[in-house]
Amino acid sequence: MSANTKGRLLLTAQGMNSDHWTRVLASGGRDVVLEPAAGEDPSIDYAVLWRYPHGLLKRLPNLKLIFSAGAGVDHIMSDPDIHGMHANVPIVRVVAPNLTQHMVEYVLWRVMDHHRQGAFYRHQQAQRTWNDTPQPTTDRVTVGIMGLGELGRSVAAKLGALGFNLAGWSRTQHELPGVDCHAGPEGLTPFLQKTDILVVLLPLTQETEGMIDYDLLTNLRQDGPLGGPCLVNAGRGRLQKEADILRALDDGLLKEVSLDVFEREPLAEESPIWQHPRIFVTPHAAASSDPDHLGPLMVAQMEAFERGEPLKHLVDRARGY
């Protein structure tokens, strides 16, 4: 470990407020740097990373612990050095009540907007038209949640309290109160066939990349009370194939879509998604990392590591999340 017994920390988080993060992470006297020394820098013990340039980690020969500064670790797991010289370095995921609450709020907002025909009424307002449309109650609508980790479970609890029927799908079997749980390839089609509003909260792995494609969307329930199925993706952009989503909308397989994430970000100005009348776009804003909440959790983990205590929320490298 470096001369500072607290361990020296590298912060490389593109698109985030580095000054704010530095103040929080250094508040206990820990050394925080934004760039490693030229060449190899053996003084760095910890790294807090978000969308960092690959090749950086090979310059940190004594790295002992890695933190993701945002939800998801695909940006780290896609780095070849993670599987090479740093194959045994623990990686810590972000799990924080503040982040979870923001994600739950976003999903509730989009699900309720689709459920209560928000797009229909916004169009009517623009046309100065005064007409009603059928409004089914929540107990007639099934929300299907793909991904039953911390975020998926929290979303399910809130949607269940509103009276929605709930279905869930994940890689491995889960048992959740009030949720009709499905798992694995054999459980995917039965899950989709009962789903009116599909909420995607999966991690991005080799197995899930591009999973939300045309073939998957063809299996969504077509005779439900909303007049067609809806899609909400607040997980990862590369889970979806945007050309397939557009095709499904044009072919009538999807009624409406809410997207917070995209295959490439920021979304290109020329993308047809911007102007599509049945797609609601937000700029990866469902749940932003707040250093005032996440920083102290990271510091506590570093201190536990230095005391030789077990770490929480470690990435399972075999699963990729």
PDB file of C-alpha atoms in Angstrom:
ATOM      1  CA  MET A   1       0.000   0.000   0.000  1.00  0.00           C
ATOM      2  CA  SER A   2       1.178   3.571  -0.562  1.00  0.00           C
ATOM      3  CA  ALA A   3       2.808   5.688   2.154  1.00  0.00           C
ATOM      4  CA  ASN A   4      -0.574   7.112   3.131  1.00  0.00           C
ATOM      5  CA  THR A   5      -2.014   4.277   5.228  1.00  0.00           C
ATOM      6  CA  LYS A   6      -5.465   5.244   3.980  1.00  0.00           C
ATOM      7  CA  GLY A   7      -4.489   4.246   0.446  1.00  0.00           C
ATOM      8  CA  ARG A   8      -4.188   6.552  -2.556  1.00  0.00           C
ATOM      9  CA  LEU A   9      -7.186   6.891  -4.871  1.00  0.00           C
ATOM     10  CA  LEU A  10      -7.470   7.580  -8.596  1.00  0.00           C
ATOM     11  CA  LEU A  11     -10.735   9.206  -9.726  1.00  0.00           C
ATOM     12  CA  THR A  12     -11.463   8.980 -13.456  1.00  0.00           C
ATOM     13  CA  ALA A  13     -15.144   9.607 -14.114  1.00  0.00           C
ATOM     14  CA  GLN A  14     -15.892  11.174 -17.483  1.00  0.00           C
ATOM     15  CA  GLY A  15     -19.019  13.312 -17.553  1.00  0.00           C
ATOM     16  CA  MET A  16     -19.197  13.643 -13.770  1.00  0.00           C
ATOM     17  CA  ASN A  17     -18.312  16.554 -11.473  1.00  0.00           C
ATOM     18  CA  SER A  18     -14.733  15.648 -10.531  1.00  0.00           C
ATOM     19  CA  ASP A  19     -14.359  18.542  -8.075  1.00  0.00           C
ATOM     20  CA  HIS A  20     -17.419  17.448  -6.108  1.00  0.00           C
ATOM     21  CA  TRP A  21     -16.355  13.798  -6.103  1.00  0.00           C
ATOM     22  CA  THR A  22     -12.828  14.741  -5.003  1.00  0.00           C
ATOM     23  CA  ARG A  23     -14.071  16.801  -2.051  1.00  0.00           C
ATOM     24  CA  VAL A  24     -16.216  13.939  -0.790  1.00  0.00           C
ATOM     25  CA  LEU A  25     -13.661  11.163  -1.295  1.00  0.00           C
ATOM     26  CA  ALA A  26     -10.823  13.213   0.237  1.00  0.00           C
ATOM     27  CA  SER A  27     -12.830  14.448   3.227  1.00  0.00           C
ATOM     28  CA  GLY A  28     -11.214  11.920   5.565  1.00  0.00           C
ATOM     29  CA  GLY A  29      -7.673  12.820   4.583  1.00  0.00           C
ATOM     30  CA  ARG A  30      -7.308  10.344   1.730  1.00  0.00           C
ATOM     31  CA  ASP A  31      -5.134  11.337  -1.253  1.00  0.00           C
ATOM     32  CA  VAL A  32      -7.221  11.671  -4.426  1.00  0.00           C
ATOM     33  CA  VAL A  33      -5.696  12.229  -7.861  1.00  0.00           C
ATOM     34  CA  LEU A  34      -7.371  12.724 -11.237  1.00  0.00           C
ATOM     35  CA  GLU A  35      -4.471  11.454 -13.325  1.00  0.00           C
ATOM     36  CA  PRO A  36      -1.825   8.819 -12.528  1.00  0.00           C
ATOM     37  CA  ALA A  37       1.834   9.708 -12.802  1.00  0.00           C
ATOM     38  CA  ALA A  38       3.434   9.393 -16.230  1.00  0.00           C
ATOM     39  CA  GLY A  39       4.098   5.790 -17.146  1.00  0.00           C
ATOM     40  CA  GLU A  40       3.394   3.338 -14.353  1.00  0.00           C
ATOM     41  CA  ASP A  41       2.096   4.723 -11.068  1.00  0.00           C
ATOM     42  CA  PRO A  42       2.632   2.208  -8.243  1.00  0.00           C
ATOM     43  CA  SER A  43       1.229   4.658  -5.660  1.00  0.00           C
ATOM     44  CA  ILE A  44      -2.430   4.068  -6.624  1.00  0.00           C
ATOM     45  CA  ASP A  45      -4.268   1.579  -4.411  1.00  0.00           C
ATOM     46  CA  TYR A  46      -7.889   2.313  -5.371  1.00  0.00           C
ATOM     47  CA  ALA A  47      -9.715   3.495  -8.492  1.00  0.00           C
ATOM     48  CA  VAL A  48     -13.172   5.052  -8.859  1.00  0.00           C
ATOM     49  CA  LEU A  49     -14.069   4.740 -12.534  1.00  0.00           C
ATOM     50  CA  TRP A  50     -16.744   5.769 -15.012  1.00  0.00           C
ATOM     51  CA  ARG A  51     -16.300   5.630 -18.790  1.00  0.00           C
ATOM     52  CA  TYR A  52     -12.544   5.755 -18.475  1.00  0.00           C
ATOM     53  CA  PRO A  53     -10.079   5.130 -21.334  1.00  0.00           C
ATOM     54  CA  HIS A  54      -9.059   1.501 -21.628  1.00  0.00           C
ATOM     55  CA  GLY A  55      -5.331   1.107 -21.174  1.00  0.00           C
ATOM     56  CA  LEU A  56      -5.389   3.201 -18.006  1.00  0.00           C
ATOM     57  CA  LEU A  57      -5.405   0.256 -15.605  1.00  0.00           C
ATOM     58  CA  LYS A  58      -2.208  -1.279 -16.967  1.00  0.00           C
ATOM     59  CA  ARG A  59      -0.430   1.798 -15.597  1.00  0.00           C
ATOM     60  CA  LEU A  60      -1.563   0.907 -12.046  1.00  0.00           C
ATOM     61  CA  PRO A  61       0.470  -2.184 -11.075  1.00  0.00           C
ATOM     62  CA  ASN A  62      -0.483  -2.074  -7.376  1.00  0.00           C
ATOM     63  CA  LEU A  63      -4.215  -1.534  -7.788  1.00  0.00           C
ATOM     64  CA  LYS A  64      -6.100  -3.327  -5.010  1.00  0.00           C
ATOM     65  CA  LEU A  65      -9.761  -2.331  -5.367  1.00  0.00           C
ATOM     66  CA  ILE A  66     -11.993  -0.862  -8.102  1.00  0.00           C
ATOM     67  CA  PHE A  67     -15.291   1.014  -7.718  1.00  0.00           C
ATOM     68  CA  SER A  68     -17.798   1.828 -10.443  1.00  0.00           C
ATOM     69  CA  ALA A  69     -18.979   5.431 -10.058  1.00  0.00           C
ATOM     70  CA  GLY A  70     -22.335   4.656 -11.656  1.00  0.00           C
ATOM     71  CA  ALA A  71     -24.908   1.915 -11.977  1.00  0.00           C
ATOM     72  CA  GLY A  72     -23.555  -0.919 -14.086  1.00  0.00           C
ATOM     73  CA  VAL A  73     -20.059  -2.291 -14.530  1.00  0.00           C
ATOM     74  CA  ASP A  74     -20.038  -3.099 -18.246  1.00  0.00           C
ATOM     75  CA  HIS A  75     -17.615  -0.230 -18.900  1.00  0.00           C
ATOM     76  CA  ILE A  76     -15.161  -1.980 -16.564  1.00  0.00           C
ATOM     77  CA  MET A  77     -15.836  -5.574 -17.549  1.00  0.00           C
ATOM     78  CA  SER A  78     -15.175  -4.739 -21.220  1.00  0.00           C
ATOM     79  CA  ASP A  79     -11.607  -3.626 -20.368  1.00  0.00           C
ATOM     80  CA  PRO A  80      -9.092  -6.352 -21.372  1.00  0.00           C
ATOM     81  CA  ASP A  81      -6.822  -5.418 -18.446  1.00  0.00           C
ATOM     82  CA  ILE A  82      -9.572  -6.421 -16.000  1.00  0.00           C
ATOM     83  CA  HIS A  83      -9.186  -9.975 -17.252  1.00  0.00           C
ATOM     84  CA  GLY A  84      -5.404  -9.757 -17.550  1.00  0.00           C
ATOM     85  CA  MET A  85      -3.077  -8.136 -15.033  1.00  0.00           C
ATOM     86  CA  HIS A  86      -5.993  -7.166 -12.739  1.00  0.00           C
ATOM     87  CA  ALA A  87      -7.921 -10.431 -12.952  1.00  0.00           C
ATOM     88  CA  ASN A  88      -7.917 -10.806  -9.157  1.00  0.00           C
ATOM     89  CA  VAL A  89      -8.744  -7.208  -8.198  1.00  0.00           C
ATOM     90  CA  PRO A  90     -12.198  -6.945  -6.537  1.00  0.00           C
ATOM     91  CA  ILE A  91     -14.746  -4.714  -8.291  1.00  0.00           C
ATOM     92  CA  VAL A  92     -17.472  -3.027  -6.229  1.00  0.00           C
ATOM     93  CA  ARG A  93     -20.898  -2.183  -7.681  1.00  0.00           C
ATOM     94  CA  VAL A  94     -22.928   0.888  -6.796  1.00  0.00           C
ATOM     95  CA  VAL A  95     -25.825  -0.006  -4.507  1.00  0.00           C
ATOM     96  CA  ALA A  96     -27.263   3.041  -2.759  1.00  0.00           C
ATOM     97  CA  PRO A  97     -30.762   3.947  -1.535  1.00  0.00           C
ATOM     98  CA  ASN A  98     -30.583   7.329  -3.267  1.00  0.00           C
ATOM     99  CA  LEU A  99     -29.768   5.796  -6.660  1.00  0.00           C
ATOM    100  CA  THR A 100     -32.424   3.115  -6.253  1.00  0.00           C
ATOM    101  CA  GLN A 101     -35.072   5.677  -5.299  1.00  0.00           C
ATOM    102  CA  HIS A 102     -34.358   7.767  -8.388  1.00  0.00           C
ATOM    103  CA  MET A 103     -34.651   4.712 -10.635  1.00  0.00           C
ATOM    104  CA  VAL A 104     -37.905   3.642  -8.985  1.00  0.00           C
ATOM    105  CA  GLU A 105     -39.343   7.131  -9.477  1.00  0.00           C
ATOM    106  CA  TYR A 106     -38.383   7.128 -13.157  1.00  0.00           C
ATOM    107  CA  VAL A 107     -39.938   3.732 -13.842  1.00  0.00           C
ATOM    108  CA  LEU A 108     -43.140   4.616 -11.952  1.00  0.00           C
ATOM    109  CA  TRP A 109     -43.407   7.846 -13.955  1.00  0.00           C
ATOM    110  CA  ARG A 110     -43.043   6.109 -17.304  1.00  0.00           C
ATOM    111  CA  VAL A 111     -45.248   3.125 -16.444  1.00  0.00           C
ATOM    112  CA  MET A 112     -48.038   5.379 -15.171  1.00  0.00           C
ATOM    113  CA  ASP A 113     -47.741   7.642 -18.211  1.00  0.00           C
ATOM    114  CA  HIS A 114     -48.208   4.666 -20.535  1.00  0.00           C
ATOM    115  CA  HIS A 115     -50.950   3.235 -18.335  1.00  0.00           C
ATOM    116  CA  ARG A 116     -52.958   6.491 -18.195  1.00  0.00           C
ATOM    117  CA  GLN A 117     -52.562   7.217 -21.934  1.00  0.00           C
ATOM    118  CA  GLY A 118     -50.260  10.204 -21.493  1.00  0.00           C
ATOM    119  CA  ALA A 119     -49.120  10.260 -25.134  1.00  0.00           C
ATOM    120  CA  PHE A 120     -52.739  10.262 -26.340  1.00  0.00           C
ATOM    121  CA  TYR A 121     -53.632  13.276 -24.210  1.00  0.00           C
ATOM    122  CA  ARG A 122     -50.465  15.212 -25.092  1.00  0.00           C
ATOM    123  CA  HIS A 123     -51.315  14.762 -28.771  1.00  0.00           C
ATOM    124  CA  GLN A 124     -54.882  15.911 -28.119  1.00  0.00           C
ATOM    125  CA  GLN A 125     -53.644  18.994 -26.298  1.00  0.00           C
ATOM    126  CA  ALA A 126     -51.380  19.896 -29.224  1.00  0.00           C
ATOM    127  CA  GLN A 127     -54.394  19.525 -31.550  1.00  0.00           C
ATOM    128  CA  ARG A 128     -56.761  21.344 -29.134  1.00  0.00           C
ATOM    129  CA  THR A 129     -59.028  18.300 -29.199  1.00  0.00           C
ATOM    130  CA  TRP A 130     -61.394  17.313 -26.346  1.00  0.00           C
ATOM    131  CA  ASN A 131     -61.957  13.536 -26.332  1.00  0.00           C
ATOM    132  CA  ASP A 132     -61.683  10.821 -23.715  1.00  0.00           C
ATOM    133  CA  THR A 133     -60.159   7.370 -24.141  1.00  0.00           C
ATOM    134  CA  PRO A 134     -60.599   4.144 -22.137  1.00  0.00           C
ATOM    135  CA  GLN A 135     -58.635   4.021 -18.876  1.00  0.00           C
ATOM    136  CA  PRO A 136     -58.184   0.468 -17.544  1.00  0.00           C
ATOM    137  CA  THR A 137     -57.493   0.046 -13.839  1.00  0.00           C
ATOM    138  CA  THR A 138     -54.104  -1.256 -12.740  1.00  0.00           C
ATOM    139  CA  ASP A 139     -55.456  -4.683 -11.816  1.00  0.00           C
ATOM    140  CA  ARG A 140     -56.112  -5.340 -15.514  1.00  0.00           C
ATOM    141  CA  VAL A 141     -52.551  -4.478 -16.589  1.00  0.00           C
ATOM    142  CA  THR A 142     -49.438  -6.643 -16.223  1.00  0.00           C
ATOM    143  CA  VAL A 143     -46.039  -4.999 -15.905  1.00  0.00           C
ATOM    144  CA  GLY A 144     -43.205  -7.356 -16.805  1.00  0.00           C
ATOM    145  CA  ILE A 145     -39.831  -6.562 -15.255  1.00  0.00           C
ATOM    146  CA  MET A 146     -36.668  -7.921 -16.857  1.00  0.00           C
ATOM    147  CA  GLY A 147     -33.963  -7.982 -14.189  1.00  0.00           C
ATOM    148  CA  LEU A 148     -34.824  -8.820 -10.587  1.00  0.00           C
ATOM    149  CA  GLY A 149     -31.826  -7.432  -8.762  1.00  0.00           C
ATOM    150  CA  GLU A 150     -31.961  -4.562  -6.281  1.00  0.00           C
ATOM    151  CA  LEU A 151     -33.552  -2.180  -8.793  1.00  0.00           C
ATOM    152  CA  GLY A 152     -36.047  -4.681 -10.176  1.00  0.00           C
ATOM    153  CA  ARG A 153     -37.194  -5.781  -6.734  1.00  0.00           C
ATOM    154  CA  SER A 154     -37.653  -2.186  -5.571  1.00  0.00           C
ATOM    155  CA  VAL A 155     -39.625  -1.284  -8.700  1.00  0.00           C
ATOM    156  CA  ALA A 156     -41.819  -4.368  -8.269  1.00  0.00           C
ATOM    157  CA  ALA A 157     -42.662  -3.446  -4.676  1.00  0.00           C
ATOM    158  CA  LYS A 158     -43.883   0.033  -5.645  1.00  0.00           C
ATOM    159  CA  LEU A 159     -45.798  -1.103  -8.725  1.00  0.00           C
ATOM    160  CA  GLY A 160     -47.432  -3.856  -6.697  1.00  0.00           C
ATOM    161  CA  ALA A 161     -48.613  -1.288  -4.172  1.00  0.00           C
ATOM    162  CA  LEU A 162     -50.405   0.480  -7.038  1.00  0.00           C
ATOM    163  CA  GLY A 163     -52.277  -2.705  -7.882  1.00  0.00           C
ATOM    164  CA  PHE A 164     -50.532  -3.781 -11.090  1.00  0.00           C
ATOM    165  CA  ASN A 165     -50.199  -7.441 -11.919  1.00  0.00           C
ATOM    166  CA  LEU A 166     -46.493  -8.242 -11.918  1.00  0.00           C
ATOM    167  CA  ALA A 167     -44.344 -10.676 -13.857  1.00  0.00           C
ATOM    168  CA  GLY A 168     -40.581 -10.939 -13.626  1.00  0.00           C
ATOM    169  CA  TRP A 169     -37.792 -12.495 -15.663  1.00  0.00           C
ATOM    170  CA  SER A 170     -34.157 -13.038 -14.767  1.00  0.00           C
ATOM    171  CA  ARG A 171     -31.264 -15.293 -15.675  1.00  0.00           C
ATOM    172  CA  THR A 172     -31.760 -17.403 -12.554  1.00  0.00           C
ATOM    173  CA  GLN A 173     -34.944 -18.223 -10.653  1.00  0.00           C
ATOM    174  CA  HIS A 174     -36.198 -15.782  -8.009  1.00  0.00           C
ATOM    175  CA  GLU A 175     -39.136 -15.931  -5.617  1.00  0.00           C
ATOM    176  CA  LEU A 176     -40.690 -12.525  -4.929  1.00  0.00           C
ATOM    177  CA  PRO A 177     -44.000 -11.809  -3.167  1.00  0.00           C
ATOM    178  CA  GLY A 178     -46.697 -10.854  -5.644  1.00  0.00           C
ATOM    179  CA  VAL A 179     -44.485 -11.425  -8.706  1.00  0.00           C
ATOM    180  CA  ASP A 180     -44.983 -14.244 -11.210  1.00  0.00           C
ATOM    181  CA  CYS A 181     -41.295 -15.059 -11.651  1.00  0.00           C
ATOM    182  CA  HIS A 182     -39.776 -16.689 -14.730  1.00  0.00           C
ATOM    183  CA  ALA A 183     -36.168 -17.571 -15.452  1.00  0.00           C
ATOM    184  CA  GLY A 184     -33.811 -18.606 -18.202  1.00  0.00           C
ATOM    185  CA  PRO A 185     -34.431 -19.071 -21.926  1.00  0.00           C
ATOM    186  CA  GLU A 186     -37.363 -21.409 -21.332  1.00  0.00           C
ATOM    187  CA  GLY A 187     -39.158 -18.834 -19.177  1.00  0.00           C
ATOM    188  CA  LEU A 188     -38.755 -15.845 -21.487  1.00  0.00           C
ATOM    189  CA  THR A 189     -41.618 -16.394 -23.939  1.00  0.00           C
ATOM    190  CA  PRO A 190     -44.257 -17.195 -21.257  1.00  0.00           C
ATOM    191  CA  PHE A 191     -43.146 -14.062 -19.401  1.00  0.00           C
ATOM    192  CA  LEU A 192     -43.448 -11.859 -22.487  1.00  0.00           C
ATOM    193  CA  GLN A 193     -46.817 -13.268 -23.542  1.00  0.00           C
ATOM    194  CA  LYS A 194     -48.487 -11.934 -20.392  1.00  0.00           C
ATOM    195  CA  THR A 195     -46.727  -8.538 -20.394  1.00  0.00           C
ATOM    196  CA  ASP A 196     -48.511  -5.267 -21.268  1.00  0.00           C
ATOM    197  CA  ILE A 197     -45.715  -2.896 -20.184  1.00  0.00           C
ATOM    198  CA  LEU A 198     -42.166  -4.266 -20.425  1.00  0.00           C
ATOM    199  CA  VAL A 199     -39.629  -2.670 -18.056  1.00  0.00           C
ATOM    200  CA  VAL A 200     -35.984  -3.469 -18.812  1.00  0.00           C
ATOM    201  CA  LEU A 201     -33.533  -3.247 -15.886  1.00  0.00           C
ATOM    202  CA  LEU A 202     -31.037  -5.924 -16.908  1.00  0.00           C
ATOM    203  CA  PRO A 203     -27.271  -5.632 -16.546  1.00  0.00           C
ATOM    204  CA  LEU A 204     -25.298  -5.514 -19.790  1.00  0.00           C
ATOM    205  CA  THR A 205     -23.365  -8.733 -20.361  1.00  0.00           C
ATOM    206  CA  GLN A 206     -22.336 -10.770 -23.390  1.00  0.00           C
ATOM    207  CA  GLU A 207     -25.578 -12.733 -22.983  1.00  0.00           C
ATOM    208  CA  THR A 208     -27.902  -9.703 -22.707  1.00  0.00           C
ATOM    209  CA  GLU A 209     -26.363  -7.388 -25.327  1.00  0.00           C
ATOM    210  CA  GLY A 210     -28.903  -6.765 -28.092  1.00  0.00           C
ATOM    211  CA  MET A 211     -31.498  -8.898 -26.317  1.00  0.00           C
ATOM    212  CA  ILE A 212     -34.359  -6.426 -26.851  1.00  0.00           C
ATOM    213  CA  ASP A 213     -34.774  -7.159 -30.550  1.00  0.00           C
ATOM    214  CA  TYR A 214     -37.628  -7.640 -32.992  1.00  0.00           C
ATOM    215  CA  ASP A 215     -38.043 -11.339 -32.267  1.00  0.00           C
ATOM    216  CA  LEU A 216     -38.382 -10.694 -28.537  1.00  0.00           C
ATOM    217  CA  LEU A 217     -40.876  -7.879 -29.072  1.00  0.00           C
ATOM    218  CA  THR A 218     -43.114 -10.080 -31.236  1.00  0.00           C
ATOM    219  CA  ASN A 219     -43.882 -12.163 -28.136  1.00  0.00           C
ATOM    220  CA  LEU A 220     -45.381  -9.324 -26.078  1.00  0.00           C
ATOM    221  CA  ARG A 221     -49.100  -9.514 -25.321  1.00  0.00           C
ATOM    222  CA  GLN A 222     -51.070  -7.980 -28.190  1.00  0.00           C
ATOM    223  CA  ASP A 223     -54.640  -8.242 -26.830  1.00  0.00           C
ATOM    224  CA  GLY A 224     -54.183  -6.342 -23.563  1.00  0.00           C
ATOM    225  CA  PRO A 225     -56.273  -3.468 -22.194  1.00  0.00           C
ATOM    226  CA  LEU A 226     -53.869  -0.697 -23.273  1.00  0.00           C
ATOM    227  CA  GLY A 227     -54.379  -1.238 -26.994  1.00  0.00           C
ATOM    228  CA  GLY A 228     -50.892  -2.635 -27.471  1.00  0.00           C
ATOM    229  CA  PRO A 229     -47.734  -3.302 -25.447  1.00  0.00           C
ATOM    230  CA  CYS A 230     -45.348  -0.602 -24.234  1.00  0.00           C
ATOM    231  CA  LEU A 231     -41.591  -0.699 -23.600  1.00  0.00           C
ATOM    232  CA  VAL A 232     -39.548   1.124 -20.936  1.00  0.00           C
ATOM    233  CA  ASN A 233     -35.751   0.719 -21.008  1.00  0.00           C
ATOM    234  CA  ALA A 234     -33.949   2.305 -18.068  1.00  0.00           C
ATOM    235  CA  GLY A 235     -31.169  -0.289 -17.960  1.00  0.00           C
ATOM    236  CA  ARG A 236     -28.456  -0.161 -20.617  1.00  0.00           C
ATOM    237  CA  GLY A 237     -28.658   1.144 -24.169  1.00  0.00           C
ATOM    238  CA  ARG A 238     -26.819  -1.768 -25.725  1.00  0.00           C
ATOM    239  CA  LEU A 239     -29.467  -4.140 -24.399  1.00  0.00           C
ATOM    240  CA  GLN A 240     -31.698  -2.922 -27.230  1.00  0.00           C
ATOM    241  CA  LYS A 241     -31.565  -2.851 -31.007  1.00  0.00           C
ATOM    242  CA  GLU A 242     -33.039   0.524 -31.860  1.00  0.00           C
ATOM    243  CA  ALA A 243     -33.722  -0.335 -35.499  1.00  0.00           C
ATOM    244  CA  ASP A 244     -35.806  -3.273 -34.274  1.00  0.00           C
ATOM    245  CA  ILE A 245     -37.738  -1.068 -31.847  1.00  0.00           C
ATOM    246  CA  LEU A 246     -38.568   1.360 -34.657  1.00  0.00           C
ATOM    247  CA  ARG A 247     -39.629  -1.529 -36.871  1.00  0.00           C
ATOM    248  CA  ALA A 248     -41.838  -2.961 -34.106  1.00  0.00           C
ATOM    249  CA  LEU A 249     -43.531   0.429 -33.686  1.00  0.00           C
ATOM    250  CA  ASP A 250     -44.104   0.749 -37.425  1.00  0.00           C
ATOM    251  CA  ASP A 251     -45.460  -2.813 -37.625  1.00  0.00           C
ATOM    252  CA  GLY A 252     -47.876  -2.277 -34.739  1.00  0.00           C
ATOM    253  CA  LEU A 253     -46.127  -4.689 -32.362  1.00  0.00           C
ATOM    254  CA  LEU A 254     -45.421  -1.847 -29.928  1.00  0.00           C
ATOM    255  CA  LYS A 255     -47.797   0.930 -28.971  1.00  0.00           C
ATOM    256  CA  GLU A 256     -45.375   3.282 -27.206  1.00  0.00           C
ATOM    257  CA  VAL A 257     -41.797   3.352 -25.950  1.00  0.00           C
ATOM    258  CA  SER A 258     -39.871   5.208 -23.240  1.00  0.00           C
ATOM    259  CA  LEU A 259     -36.079   5.166 -23.616  1.00  0.00           C
ATOM    260  CA  ASP A 260     -33.600   6.605 -21.143  1.00  0.00           C
ATOM    261  CA  VAL A 261     -30.603   4.780 -22.634  1.00  0.00           C
ATOM    262  CA  PHE A 262     -29.315   4.259 -26.164  1.00  0.00           C
ATOM    263  CA  GLU A 263     -26.891   2.156 -28.148  1.00  0.00           C
ATOM    264  CA  ARG A 264     -24.664   5.212 -28.581  1.00  0.00           C
ATOM    265  CA  GLU A 265     -24.782   8.193 -26.247  1.00  0.00           C
ATOM    266  CA  PRO A 266     -25.464  10.987 -26.668  1.00  0.00           C
ATOM    267  CA  LEU A 267     -28.169  10.062 -29.148  1.00  0.00           C
ATOM    268  CA  ALA A 268     -27.157  11.317 -32.610  1.00  0.00           C
ATOM    269  CA  GLU A 269     -28.996  14.425 -33.812  1.00  0.00           C
ATOM    270  CA  GLU A 270     -30.016  12.640 -37.002  1.00  0.00           C
ATOM    271  CA  SER A 271     -31.573   9.682 -35.161  1.00  0.00           C
ATOM    272  CA  PRO A 272     -35.248   9.144 -36.107  1.00  0.00           C
ATOM    273  CA  ILE A 273     -35.913   8.376 -32.455  1.00  0.00           C
ATOM    274  CA  TRP A 274     -35.911  12.095 -31.578  1.00  0.00           C
ATOM    275  CA  GLN A 275     -38.954  12.915 -33.673  1.00  0.00           C
ATOM    276  CA  HIS A 276     -40.877   9.663 -33.416  1.00  0.00           C
ATOM    277  CA  PRO A 277     -44.358  10.499 -32.076  1.00  0.00           C
ATOM    278  CA  ARG A 278     -44.561   7.334 -29.966  1.00  0.00           C
ATOM    279  CA  ILE A 279     -41.117   7.400 -28.354  1.00  0.00           C
ATOM    280  CA  PHE A 280     -40.436   9.356 -25.166  1.00  0.00           C
ATOM    281  CA  VAL A 281     -36.725  10.250 -24.806  1.00  0.00           C
ATOM    282  CA  THR A 282     -34.731  11.170 -21.709  1.00  0.00           C
ATOM    283  CA  PRO A 283     -30.912  11.653 -21.793  1.00  0.00           C
ATOM    284  CA  HIS A 284     -29.759   8.815 -19.504  1.00  0.00           C
ATOM    285  CA  ALA A 285     -31.261  10.763 -16.622  1.00  0.00           C
ATOM    286  CA  ALA A 286     -33.245   8.105 -14.745  1.00  0.00           C
ATOM    287  CA  ALA A 287     -30.746   7.892 -11.888  1.00  0.00           C
ATOM    288  CA  SER A 288     -27.622  10.030 -11.673  1.00  0.00           C
ATOM    289  CA  SER A 289     -24.746   9.235  -9.326  1.00  0.00           C
ATOM    290  CA  ASP A 290     -24.703  11.619  -6.357  1.00  0.00           C
ATOM    291  CA  PRO A 291     -21.241  11.856  -4.762  1.00  0.00           C
ATOM    292  CA  ASP A 292     -22.726  13.031  -1.454  1.00  0.00           C
ATOM    293  CA  HIS A 293     -24.510   9.668  -1.180  1.00  0.00           C
ATOM    294  CA  LEU A 294     -22.123   7.328  -3.003  1.00  0.00           C
ATOM    295  CA  GLY A 295     -18.797   8.793  -1.866  1.00  0.00           C
ATOM    296  CA  PRO A 296     -19.204   7.942   1.845  1.00  0.00           C
ATOM    297  CA  LEU A 297     -20.268   4.395   0.919  1.00  0.00           C
ATOM    298  CA  MET A 298     -17.081   3.985  -1.118  1.00  0.00           C
ATOM    299  CA  VAL A 299     -14.929   5.417   1.677  1.00  0.00           C
ATOM    300  CA  ALA A 300     -16.534   3.005   4.152  1.00  0.00           C
ATOM    301  CA  GLN A 301     -15.719   0.104   1.837  1.00  0.00           C
ATOM    302  CA  MET A 302     -12.084   1.225   1.534  1.00  0.00           C
ATOM    303  CA  GLU A 303     -11.788   1.475   5.297  1.00  0.00           C
ATOM    304  CA  ALA A 304     -13.306  -1.988   5.701  1.00  0.00           C
ATOM    305  CA  PHE A 305     -10.827  -3.343   3.145  1.00  0.00           C
ATOM    306  CA  GLU A 306      -7.928  -1.785   5.057  1.00  0.00           C
ATOM    307  CA  ARG A 307      -9.160  -3.462   8.244  1.00  0.00           C
ATOM    308  CA  GLY A 308      -9.326  -6.805   6.463  1.00  0.00           C
ATOM    309  CA  GLU A 309     -13.126  -6.970   6.643  1.00  0.00           C
ATOM    310  CA  PRO A 310     -15.395  -8.450   3.929  1.00  0.00           C
ATOM    311  CA  LEU A 311     -16.543  -6.155   1.127  1.00  0.00           C
ATOM    312  CA  LYS A 312     -20.162  -5.619   0.076  1.00  0.00           C
ATOM    313  CA  HIS A 313     -21.706  -5.605  -3.412  1.00  0.00           C
ATOM    314  CA  LEU A 314     -18.818  -7.294  -5.179  1.00  0.00           C
ATOM    315  CA  VAL A 315     -19.111  -8.027  -8.891  1.00  0.00           C
ATOM    316  CA  ASP A 316     -19.385 -11.689  -9.786  1.00  0.00           C
ATOM    317  CA  ARG A 317     -16.831 -11.836 -12.578  1.00  0.00           C
ATOM    318  CA  ALA A 318     -18.251 -15.069 -13.966  1.00  0.00           C
ATOM    319  CA  ARG A 319     -21.671 -13.440 -14.428  1.00  0.00           C
ATOM    320  CA  GLY A 320     -20.285 -10.068 -15.466  1.00  0.00           C
ATOM    321  CA  TYR A 321     -22.249  -8.023 -12.908  1.00  0.00           C
TER     322      TYR A 321
END
